[in-house]
Amino acid sequence: MTTAPSDPIEPIALETQEISKHFGAVRALDQLSVAIPKKGMTSIVGPNGSGKSTLINVLSGVLPLDGGIVIIDGLGLRVVKAHQTPSHGMTRSFQEVRLFDQISVWDNIMAVLTDRRLNPAMLERSRPRYKEKAKSILERVGMWEKRDSLAMDLSYGQRKLLEIGRAIALDVNIYLFDEPFAGLFPQMLERAKAIMNDLRDRGRTIILISHNMDIVRELPDHLVVLDSGALLAEGNVEEVLNSPEVIDAYLGT
Amino acid sequence: MPPAFLAAIDHKRLGQLPRQMWNSSQGNVEVWANVVIIAWAAAFMLWQGEGFAISVGTIFAIWAILAVSLNLVVGFTGLLSIGHVGFFGTGAYVMAVLSSTATYDQPHSVGIPTFGLPFFAALPVSALLAGLVALMVGIAFNRFRDDIYVLVSFGFTIIAFNVFLNWSSLTRGPFGIHEIPRPEIGGMVFDGELEFLLLALAFLALIVLVSWLLVSSSFGRVLTAIREDERAIEVFGYRATHYKLAVWVISAMMAGLAGGLFASWTSFIDPNSFILLESVLLVCIVILGGLASIRGSLLGAMAFVLLAEGMRFLPFLPNEYVGQARQVVLGLLLVLLMLFRPQGLAGRYKL
């Protein structure tokens, strides 16, 4: 059962058609069809093991699709490759922090800013515009003073924020955040929320996985509820949260 | 009751003193390593004289080129390869075949084609062919990583050695290739040991410069990111396989160049110079000096050469045990280093 989107002619940023992903006998994604509206923030919620992270992982090519089609900005894909994520206009953060541990905070940001092609990259020294961009990102996530320390020496919250910083270093249309708020202290949480809100104000699409129901009630414009790899409900946040099947399956217990 | 002056000593802090001294010395390990190794080298030169210094210097230059180039792959990109000696050997054999002036007119000698090309014409071919072999090998290796990478590169070393040993019509197999000439350009012949040392050091300087330019470029930064998390950097639009292949080929070309230098320096090569042990020693040098540190590789190569050549002169060590003793000492050094300083003498990155 799905709730119809509030506005049927709302443009779509990203759509999946019957995508599947199996881990052995476990169906992490089971013929999932979901459409994410353009602009604004969509939150994906669901119990543990409902396929939220798997969805983000197949969308960014970290895990290969077992079936179905992903449509990004009108482009249908049966195979999503990880290295094409930015060219699809997407960037992401990881649930388990995956920074480049044994290089500096500064290099963690610079690494994703530079030229993707081999030959220019070999000759390229740090360009002023990349440096400025990295500086603004690090100031944004409050890590400018820490720029020379190794990423592995940061606290958990700082690592989490640096991951968000690394994701927003790419100026793209769709931002995928996998549990960006987990384990953040209130001050850092506010900083992370401000970053998300700023992205929304600039007309970007944000897809957000969160377990924090306060945030789910507060931030997103649109809600997608997954259960056992299938769509349980989607639509306006209030409507979805109050719909009986969601209360039954997930929130009511 | 202890006397008052004893009671005044804070025993707890006294107990911590050795650890504190140890900790504060940690930051200076690199400085101390430099001082000790350079002093050691200087002492040897004064003691053993100029001829010794020159030949040790040349051996150092060749090992250092190999170590710096291998560090690009092992230290910066995180691909633990023990296949480097295969490229070193390729370069050496290309140089030998192209430049040897030997004639095989004895009735039973194994003959091979010789071209008698000058050194400076053969050297680029050494590097290019080593790079070509690396390209083919690298495409196959690219799907592997971590411990499997060690195994497949091990396999490559074995195959390379067997090719050198058994492709008699090109390498003369176990007989080796003689009469590889010294470099000569425009009437200037590097036949003296000192001239060759200077040439080898010039090549080392070139390799260090190129390596430094590479690792301090955006390319180098992406390599370290691949080392840390290959999947994560791919999501940001970098094709890790291309980067890995590129650095692998560049590194192999440098090893091929070292091979060409080596062949010309010794004037005779046979497959025994390109056994697996040499590859393992090379990885030891890189780890000893410090992963992801070019300075560390120079330091490691220097320490290794001093150790290897220096043990010849230990009065209590009979000559026939020198070879084995070197390996024991190097192995022991490596174990101690992994226990107390896993990043190596000058490195920052731990395996």
PDB file of N, CA, C and O in Angstrom, chain B residues 150-200:
ATOM      1  N   VAL B 150      49.994  -9.978  -2.500  1.00  0.00           N
ATOM      2  CA  VAL B 150      51.312 -10.511  -2.163  1.00  0.00           C
ATOM      3  C   VAL B 150      51.524 -11.836  -2.898  1.00  0.00           C
ATOM      4  O   VAL B 150      52.572 -12.065  -3.504  1.00  0.00           O
ATOM      5  N   LEU B 151      50.491 -12.673  -2.866  1.00  0.00           N
ATOM      6  CA  LEU B 151      50.617 -14.001  -3.481  1.00  0.00           C
ATOM      7  C   LEU B 151      50.793 -13.917  -4.989  1.00  0.00           C
ATOM      8  O   LEU B 151      51.664 -14.585  -5.557  1.00  0.00           O
ATOM      9  N   VAL B 152      49.986 -13.095  -5.658  1.00  0.00           N
ATOM     10  CA  VAL B 152      50.099 -13.052  -7.123  1.00  0.00           C
ATOM     11  C   VAL B 152      51.415 -12.402  -7.541  1.00  0.00           C
ATOM     12  O   VAL B 152      52.033 -12.822  -8.521  1.00  0.00           O
ATOM     13  N   SER B 153      51.877 -11.415  -6.776  1.00  0.00           N
ATOM     14  CA  SER B 153      53.157 -10.799  -7.138  1.00  0.00           C
ATOM     15  C   SER B 153      54.297 -11.783  -6.876  1.00  0.00           C
ATOM     16  O   SER B 153      55.297 -11.793  -7.595  1.00  0.00           O
ATOM     17  N   PHE B 154      54.139 -12.586  -5.847  1.00  0.00           N
ATOM     18  CA  PHE B 154      55.077 -13.677  -5.590  1.00  0.00           C
ATOM     19  C   PHE B 154      55.138 -14.604  -6.809  1.00  0.00           C
ATOM     20  O   PHE B 154      56.218 -14.958  -7.300  1.00  0.00           O
ATOM     21  N   GLY B 155      53.968 -14.944  -7.310  1.00  0.00           N
ATOM     22  CA  GLY B 155      53.898 -15.787  -8.499  1.00  0.00           C
ATOM     23  C   GLY B 155      54.613 -15.165  -9.670  1.00  0.00           C
ATOM     24  O   GLY B 155      55.351 -15.838 -10.403  1.00  0.00           O
ATOM     25  N   PHE B 156      54.446 -13.855  -9.828  1.00  0.00           N
ATOM     26  CA  PHE B 156      55.098 -13.166 -10.949  1.00  0.00           C
ATOM     27  C   PHE B 156      56.618 -13.264 -10.842  1.00  0.00           C
ATOM     28  O   PHE B 156      57.313 -13.484 -11.836  1.00  0.00           O
ATOM     29  N   THR B 157      57.139 -13.091  -9.616  1.00  0.00           N
ATOM     30  CA  THR B 157      58.591 -13.179  -9.424  1.00  0.00           C
ATOM     31  C   THR B 157      59.113 -14.548  -9.828  1.00  0.00           C
ATOM     32  O   THR B 157      60.142 -14.663 -10.505  1.00  0.00           O
ATOM     33  N   ILE B 158      58.378 -15.579  -9.435  1.00  0.00           N
ATOM     34  CA  ILE B 158      58.794 -16.943  -9.774  1.00  0.00           C
ATOM     35  C   ILE B 158      58.797 -17.135 -11.288  1.00  0.00           C
ATOM     36  O   ILE B 158      59.742 -17.672 -11.875  1.00  0.00           O
ATOM     37  N   ILE B 159      57.716 -16.662 -11.928  1.00  0.00           N
ATOM     38  CA  ILE B 159      57.626 -16.815 -13.383  1.00  0.00           C
ATOM     39  C   ILE B 159      58.760 -16.060 -14.066  1.00  0.00           C
ATOM     40  O   ILE B 159      59.433 -16.589 -14.958  1.00  0.00           O
ATOM     41  N   ALA B 160      58.994 -14.817 -13.611  1.00  0.00           N
ATOM     42  CA  ALA B 160      60.044 -14.006 -14.238  1.00  0.00           C
ATOM     43  C   ALA B 160      61.393 -14.710 -14.107  1.00  0.00           C
ATOM     44  O   ALA B 160      62.144 -14.819 -15.083  1.00  0.00           O
ATOM     45  N   PHE B 161      61.684 -15.228 -12.916  1.00  0.00           N
ATOM     46  CA  PHE B 161      62.959 -15.919 -12.709  1.00  0.00           C
ATOM     47  C   PHE B 161      63.083 -17.107 -13.661  1.00  0.00           C
ATOM     48  O   PHE B 161      64.137 -17.335 -14.262  1.00  0.00           O
ATOM     49  N   ASN B 162      61.991 -17.839 -13.808  1.00  0.00           N
ATOM     50  CA  ASN B 162      62.036 -19.013 -14.674  1.00  0.00           C
ATOM     51  C   ASN B 162      62.179 -18.649 -16.143  1.00  0.00           C
ATOM     52  O   ASN B 162      62.799 -19.395 -16.902  1.00  0.00           O
ATOM     53  N   VAL B 163      61.622 -17.513 -16.517  1.00  0.00           N
ATOM     54  CA  VAL B 163      61.819 -17.054 -17.896  1.00  0.00           C
ATOM     55  C   VAL B 163      63.292 -16.718 -18.113  1.00  0.00           C
ATOM     56  O   VAL B 163      63.905 -17.136 -19.101  1.00  0.00           O
ATOM     57  N   PHE B 164      63.888 -15.987 -17.159  1.00  0.00           N
ATOM     58  CA  PHE B 164      65.307 -15.634 -17.290  1.00  0.00           C
ATOM     59  C   PHE B 164      66.165 -16.898 -17.362  1.00  0.00           C
ATOM     60  O   PHE B 164      67.145 -16.968 -18.088  1.00  0.00           O
ATOM     61  N   LEU B 165      65.759 -17.892 -16.586  1.00  0.00           N
ATOM     62  CA  LEU B 165      66.566 -19.112 -16.486  1.00  0.00           C
ATOM     63  C   LEU B 165      66.408 -20.005 -17.713  1.00  0.00           C
ATOM     64  O   LEU B 165      67.356 -20.656 -18.152  1.00  0.00           O
ATOM     65  N   ASN B 166      65.206 -20.044 -18.277  1.00  0.00           N
ATOM     66  CA  ASN B 166      64.921 -21.062 -19.280  1.00  0.00           C
ATOM     67  C   ASN B 166      64.791 -20.570 -20.716  1.00  0.00           C
ATOM     68  O   ASN B 166      64.785 -21.379 -21.637  1.00  0.00           O
ATOM     69  N   TRP B 167      64.696 -19.276 -20.905  1.00  0.00           N
ATOM     70  CA  TRP B 167      64.597 -18.775 -22.279  1.00  0.00           C
ATOM     71  C   TRP B 167      66.021 -18.625 -22.820  1.00  0.00           C
ATOM     72  O   TRP B 167      66.506 -17.523 -23.049  1.00  0.00           O
ATOM     73  N   SER B 168      66.652 -19.772 -23.051  1.00  0.00           N
ATOM     74  CA  SER B 168      68.091 -19.772 -23.333  1.00  0.00           C
ATOM     75  C   SER B 168      68.443 -19.022 -24.606  1.00  0.00           C
ATOM     76  O   SER B 168      69.516 -18.437 -24.718  1.00  0.00           O
ATOM     77  N   SER B 169      67.551 -19.053 -25.582  1.00  0.00           N
ATOM     78  CA  SER B 169      67.897 -18.435 -26.857  1.00  0.00           C
ATOM     79  C   SER B 169      67.939 -16.906 -26.741  1.00  0.00           C
ATOM     80  O   SER B 169      68.373 -16.235 -27.676  1.00  0.00           O
ATOM     81  N   LEU B 170      67.503 -16.368 -25.626  1.00  0.00           N
ATOM     82  CA  LEU B 170      67.561 -14.923 -25.440  1.00  0.00           C
ATOM     83  C   LEU B 170      68.436 -14.537 -24.252  1.00  0.00           C
ATOM     84  O   LEU B 170      69.125 -13.508 -24.289  1.00  0.00           O
ATOM     85  N   THR B 171      68.417 -15.360 -23.201  1.00  0.00           N
ATOM     86  CA  THR B 171      69.113 -14.975 -21.972  1.00  0.00           C
ATOM     87  C   THR B 171      70.336 -15.841 -21.678  1.00  0.00           C
ATOM     88  O   THR B 171      71.020 -15.600 -20.700  1.00  0.00           O
ATOM     89  N   ARG B 172      70.575 -16.830 -22.483  1.00  0.00           N
ATOM     90  CA  ARG B 172      71.624 -17.824 -22.238  1.00  0.00           C
ATOM     91  C   ARG B 172      71.424 -18.544 -20.907  1.00  0.00           C
ATOM     92  O   ARG B 172      72.366 -19.129 -20.369  1.00  0.00           O
ATOM     93  N   GLY B 173      70.232 -18.497 -20.377  1.00  0.00           N
ATOM     94  CA  GLY B 173      69.900 -19.247 -19.172  1.00  0.00           C
ATOM     95  C   GLY B 173      70.924 -19.092 -18.071  1.00  0.00           C
ATOM     96  O   GLY B 173      71.372 -17.973 -17.790  1.00  0.00           O
ATOM     97  N   PRO B 174      71.328 -20.197 -17.452  1.00  0.00           N
ATOM     98  CA  PRO B 174      72.250 -20.111 -16.317  1.00  0.00           C
ATOM     99  C   PRO B 174      73.643 -19.611 -16.684  1.00  0.00           C
ATOM    100  O   PRO B 174      74.396 -19.222 -15.800  1.00  0.00           O
ATOM    101  N   PHE B 175      73.999 -19.598 -17.989  1.00  0.00           N
ATOM    102  CA  PHE B 175      75.337 -19.132 -18.361  1.00  0.00           C
ATOM    103  C   PHE B 175      75.477 -17.615 -18.229  1.00  0.00           C
ATOM    104  O   PHE B 175      76.573 -17.100 -18.065  1.00  0.00           O
ATOM    105  N   GLY B 176      74.365 -16.948 -18.340  1.00  0.00           N
ATOM    106  CA  GLY B 176      74.410 -15.492 -18.198  1.00  0.00           C
ATOM    107  C   GLY B 176      74.957 -14.798 -19.426  1.00  0.00           C
ATOM    108  O   GLY B 176      75.417 -15.440 -20.376  1.00  0.00           O
ATOM    109  N   ILE B 177      74.892 -13.500 -19.426  1.00  0.00           N
ATOM    110  CA  ILE B 177      75.360 -12.691 -20.559  1.00  0.00           C
ATOM    111  C   ILE B 177      76.571 -11.873 -20.116  1.00  0.00           C
ATOM    112  O   ILE B 177      76.546 -11.214 -19.084  1.00  0.00           O
ATOM    113  N   HIS B 178      77.648 -11.952 -20.944  1.00  0.00           N
ATOM    114  CA  HIS B 178      78.902 -11.269 -20.616  1.00  0.00           C
ATOM    115  C   HIS B 178      79.047  -9.984 -21.411  1.00  0.00           C
ATOM    116  O   HIS B 178      78.268  -9.692 -22.315  1.00  0.00           O
ATOM    117  N   GLU B 179      80.116  -9.308 -21.072  1.00  0.00           N
ATOM    118  CA  GLU B 179      80.594  -8.166 -21.867  1.00  0.00           C
ATOM    119  C   GLU B 179      79.512  -7.120 -22.126  1.00  0.00           C
ATOM    120  O   GLU B 179      79.289  -6.692 -23.246  1.00  0.00           O
ATOM    121  N   ILE B 180      78.844  -6.772 -21.059  1.00  0.00           N
ATOM    122  CA  ILE B 180      77.902  -5.653 -21.173  1.00  0.00           C
ATOM    123  C   ILE B 180      78.742  -4.390 -20.960  1.00  0.00           C
ATOM    124  O   ILE B 180      79.383  -4.244 -19.924  1.00  0.00           O
ATOM    125  N   PRO B 181      78.741  -3.508 -21.940  1.00  0.00           N
ATOM    126  CA  PRO B 181      79.672  -2.374 -21.846  1.00  0.00           C
ATOM    127  C   PRO B 181      79.203  -1.305 -20.875  1.00  0.00           C
ATOM    128  O   PRO B 181      78.025  -1.236 -20.515  1.00  0.00           O
ATOM    129  N   ARG B 182      80.157  -0.476 -20.469  1.00  0.00           N
ATOM    130  CA  ARG B 182      79.850   0.683 -19.648  1.00  0.00           C
ATOM    131  C   ARG B 182      79.247   1.793 -20.519  1.00  0.00           C
ATOM    132  O   ARG B 182      79.464   1.814 -21.730  1.00  0.00           O
ATOM    133  N   PRO B 183      78.523   2.701 -19.895  1.00  0.00           N
ATOM    134  CA  PRO B 183      77.898   3.786 -20.662  1.00  0.00           C
ATOM    135  C   PRO B 183      78.931   4.641 -21.389  1.00  0.00           C
ATOM    136  O   PRO B 183      80.044   4.815 -20.915  1.00  0.00           O
ATOM    137  N   GLU B 184      78.511   5.136 -22.532  1.00  0.00           N
ATOM    138  CA  GLU B 184      79.399   5.975 -23.326  1.00  0.00           C
ATOM    139  C   GLU B 184      78.525   6.968 -24.078  1.00  0.00           C
ATOM    140  O   GLU B 184      77.519   6.592 -24.673  1.00  0.00           O
ATOM    141  N   ILE B 185      78.867   8.223 -23.995  1.00  0.00           N
ATOM    142  CA  ILE B 185      78.084   9.204 -24.751  1.00  0.00           C
ATOM    143  C   ILE B 185      79.009  10.300 -25.253  1.00  0.00           C
ATOM    144  O   ILE B 185      79.787  10.880 -24.505  1.00  0.00           O
ATOM    145  N   GLY B 186      78.951  10.523 -26.551  1.00  0.00           N
ATOM    146  CA  GLY B 186      79.727  11.586 -27.199  1.00  0.00           C
ATOM    147  C   GLY B 186      81.200  11.556 -26.840  1.00  0.00           C
ATOM    148  O   GLY B 186      81.782  12.583 -26.490  1.00  0.00           O
ATOM    149  N   GLY B 187      81.803  10.376 -26.865  1.00  0.00           N
ATOM    150  CA  GLY B 187      83.226  10.273 -26.567  1.00  0.00           C
ATOM    151  C   GLY B 187      83.541  10.214 -25.084  1.00  0.00           C
ATOM    152  O   GLY B 187      84.666   9.961 -24.676  1.00  0.00           O
ATOM    153  N   MET B 188      82.510  10.432 -24.242  1.00  0.00           N
ATOM    154  CA  MET B 188      82.736  10.382 -22.801  1.00  0.00           C
ATOM    155  C   MET B 188      82.335   8.984 -22.312  1.00  0.00           C
ATOM    156  O   MET B 188      81.197   8.563 -22.462  1.00  0.00           O
ATOM    157  N   VAL B 189      83.297   8.253 -21.759  1.00  0.00           N
ATOM    158  CA  VAL B 189      83.032   6.880 -21.320  1.00  0.00           C
ATOM    159  C   VAL B 189      83.008   6.845 -19.796  1.00  0.00           C
ATOM    160  O   VAL B 189      83.913   7.362 -19.141  1.00  0.00           O
ATOM    161  N   PHE B 190      81.957   6.248 -19.257  1.00  0.00           N
ATOM    162  CA  PHE B 190      81.847   6.133 -17.803  1.00  0.00           C
ATOM    163  C   PHE B 190      82.478   4.818 -17.349  1.00  0.00           C
ATOM    164  O   PHE B 190      81.834   4.006 -16.710  1.00  0.00           O
ATOM    165  N   ASP B 191      83.737   4.588 -17.735  1.00  0.00           N
ATOM    166  CA  ASP B 191      84.298   3.282 -17.406  1.00  0.00           C
ATOM    167  C   ASP B 191      84.941   3.258 -16.022  1.00  0.00           C
ATOM    168  O   ASP B 191      85.083   2.218 -15.422  1.00  0.00           O
ATOM    169  N   GLY B 192      85.307   4.423 -15.506  1.00  0.00           N
ATOM    170  CA  GLY B 192      85.838   4.457 -14.150  1.00  0.00           C
ATOM    171  C   GLY B 192      84.723   4.246 -13.142  1.00  0.00           C
ATOM    172  O   GLY B 192      83.557   4.539 -13.423  1.00  0.00           O
ATOM    173  N   GLU B 193      85.099   3.731 -11.972  1.00  0.00           N
ATOM    174  CA  GLU B 193      84.077   3.474 -10.944  1.00  0.00           C
ATOM    175  C   GLU B 193      83.456   4.781 -10.457  1.00  0.00           C
ATOM    176  O   GLU B 193      82.263   4.861 -10.199  1.00  0.00           O
ATOM    177  N   LEU B 194      84.278   5.809 -10.325  1.00  0.00           N
ATOM    178  CA  LEU B 194      83.757   7.080  -9.819  1.00  0.00           C
ATOM    179  C   LEU B 194      82.784   7.694 -10.819  1.00  0.00           C
ATOM    180  O   LEU B 194      81.716   8.182 -10.442  1.00  0.00           O
ATOM    181  N   GLU B 195      83.133   7.626 -12.096  1.00  0.00           N
ATOM    182  CA  GLU B 195      82.240   8.185 -13.111  1.00  0.00           C
ATOM    183  C   GLU B 195      80.901   7.460 -13.086  1.00  0.00           C
ATOM    184  O   GLU B 195      79.845   8.079 -13.196  1.00  0.00           O
ATOM    185  N   PHE B 196      80.977   6.138 -12.948  1.00  0.00           N
ATOM    186  CA  PHE B 196      79.722   5.385 -12.947  1.00  0.00           C
ATOM    187  C   PHE B 196      78.892   5.732 -11.715  1.00  0.00           C
ATOM    188  O   PHE B 196      77.673   5.856 -11.785  1.00  0.00           O
ATOM    189  N   LEU B 197      79.579   5.893 -10.573  1.00  0.00           N
ATOM    190  CA  LEU B 197      78.864   6.279  -9.355  1.00  0.00           C
ATOM    191  C   LEU B 197      78.108   7.586  -9.569  1.00  0.00           C
ATOM    192  O   LEU B 197      76.935   7.704  -9.211  1.00  0.00           O
ATOM    193  N   LEU B 198      78.796   8.551 -10.179  1.00  0.00           N
ATOM    194  CA  LEU B 198      78.155   9.849 -10.393  1.00  0.00           C
ATOM    195  C   LEU B 198      76.954   9.709 -11.318  1.00  0.00           C
ATOM    196  O   LEU B 198      75.900  10.313 -11.090  1.00  0.00           O
ATOM    197  N   LEU B 199      77.097   8.874 -12.360  1.00  0.00           N
ATOM    198  CA  LEU B 199      75.985   8.646 -13.275  1.00  0.00           C
ATOM    199  C   LEU B 199      74.809   8.006 -12.532  1.00  0.00           C
ATOM    200  O   LEU B 199      73.654   8.436 -12.669  1.00  0.00           O
ATOM    201  N   ALA B 200      75.128   6.987 -11.696  1.00  0.00           N
ATOM    202  CA  ALA B 200      74.067   6.303 -10.954  1.00  0.00           C
ATOM    203  C   ALA B 200      73.376   7.265  -9.990  1.00  0.00           C
ATOM    204  O   ALA B 200      72.148   7.266  -9.861  1.00  0.00           O
TER     205      ALA B 200
END
